[in-house]
Amino acid sequence: MYFAALLARTEDGWEASDTELDDVETLSDLTDLAREASADEDTVLVFIEQEDAWFGVLRVDGEDDPRIFVSDATAAARSSYGEILLTDELLGREPGADDTIAALEELVGLDDTEDGEPDTTPENNDETNDNDDIDDVLDADAVPAGPLGDTAILADLGMPEAELLMLRTDALAEIADALGAAEVLETVR
């Protein structure tokens, strides 16, 4: 079960709204959604949470590049909403790395041979065949376990880095409390 909400900072404090992510396919879509929530280019936070598995925060300040924090990158990678936040840049990959990985996986069948046929020639039965190179590429692009992104994303708003990194369950409520937005977030929950 997912929960997603927008918190927009205004002159009068925080305004919260729940949001549907069904039409959001990319980080750009999510960033546009956040920018639409702020009339004066104020700070907007997008919270995404999957029941005790992971949470993510996207911060948009006017036209600045979005800032992202994900509590557990491995868990988020198994989620369609998490994949939106786990950009190539955040993962330290070359842009388009996912396309390369998909192409390599398609070439290699379940038995680690091209076209699904076993390769029984003596020179290809040793430990150092071409498939090891593919495995090395796939391992190099694995999603790291644990928190990933900008740990100082909320520091200037009242949630220090150390506290953000310690959050596990009910994280969004604790973040909203630190920001002084607990009541407005609770209204959309």
Short mmCIF file of C-alpha atoms in Angstrom, two decimals, residues 8 10 19 31 35-36 56 70 74 88 102 111 114 116 136 143 149-150 162-163 165 168-169 174 177:
data_model
loop_
_atom_site.label_atom_id
_atom_site.label_comp_id
_atom_site.label_asym_id
_atom_site.label_seq_id
_atom_site.Cartn_x
_atom_site.Cartn_y
_atom_site.Cartn_z
CA ALA A 8 3.63 23.14 -0.19
CA THR A 10 3.22 29.15 1.83
CA THR A 19 -1.87 13.04 -4.75
CA THR A 31 8.69 17.50 -10.50
CA ARG A 35 5.76 22.84 -9.19
CA GLU A 36 2.06 23.08 -10.05
CA GLY A 56 11.06 8.91 -0.41
CA VAL A 70 15.12 7.53 -0.51
CA THR A 74 16.88 -1.63 -2.71
CA ASP A 88 20.65 7.27 -13.12
CA ALA A 102 17.82 -4.57 -20.32
CA ASP A 111 20.79 -20.59 -18.24
CA GLU A 114 22.83 -16.74 -25.67
CA GLY A 116 18.79 -20.10 -24.43
CA ASP A 136 30.12 -7.85 -14.11
CA VAL A 143 21.07 -0.68 -6.61
CA GLY A 149 20.30 10.69 -2.01
CA ASP A 150 20.47 14.08 -0.34
CA ALA A 162 21.07 12.19 11.50
CA GLU A 163 17.37 12.10 12.42
CA LEU A 165 18.67 8.56 8.53
CA ARG A 168 12.04 3.66 9.87
CA THR A 169 8.30 3.29 10.53
CA GLU A 174 7.78 12.23 12.11
CA ASP A 177 6.04 16.86 12.93
#
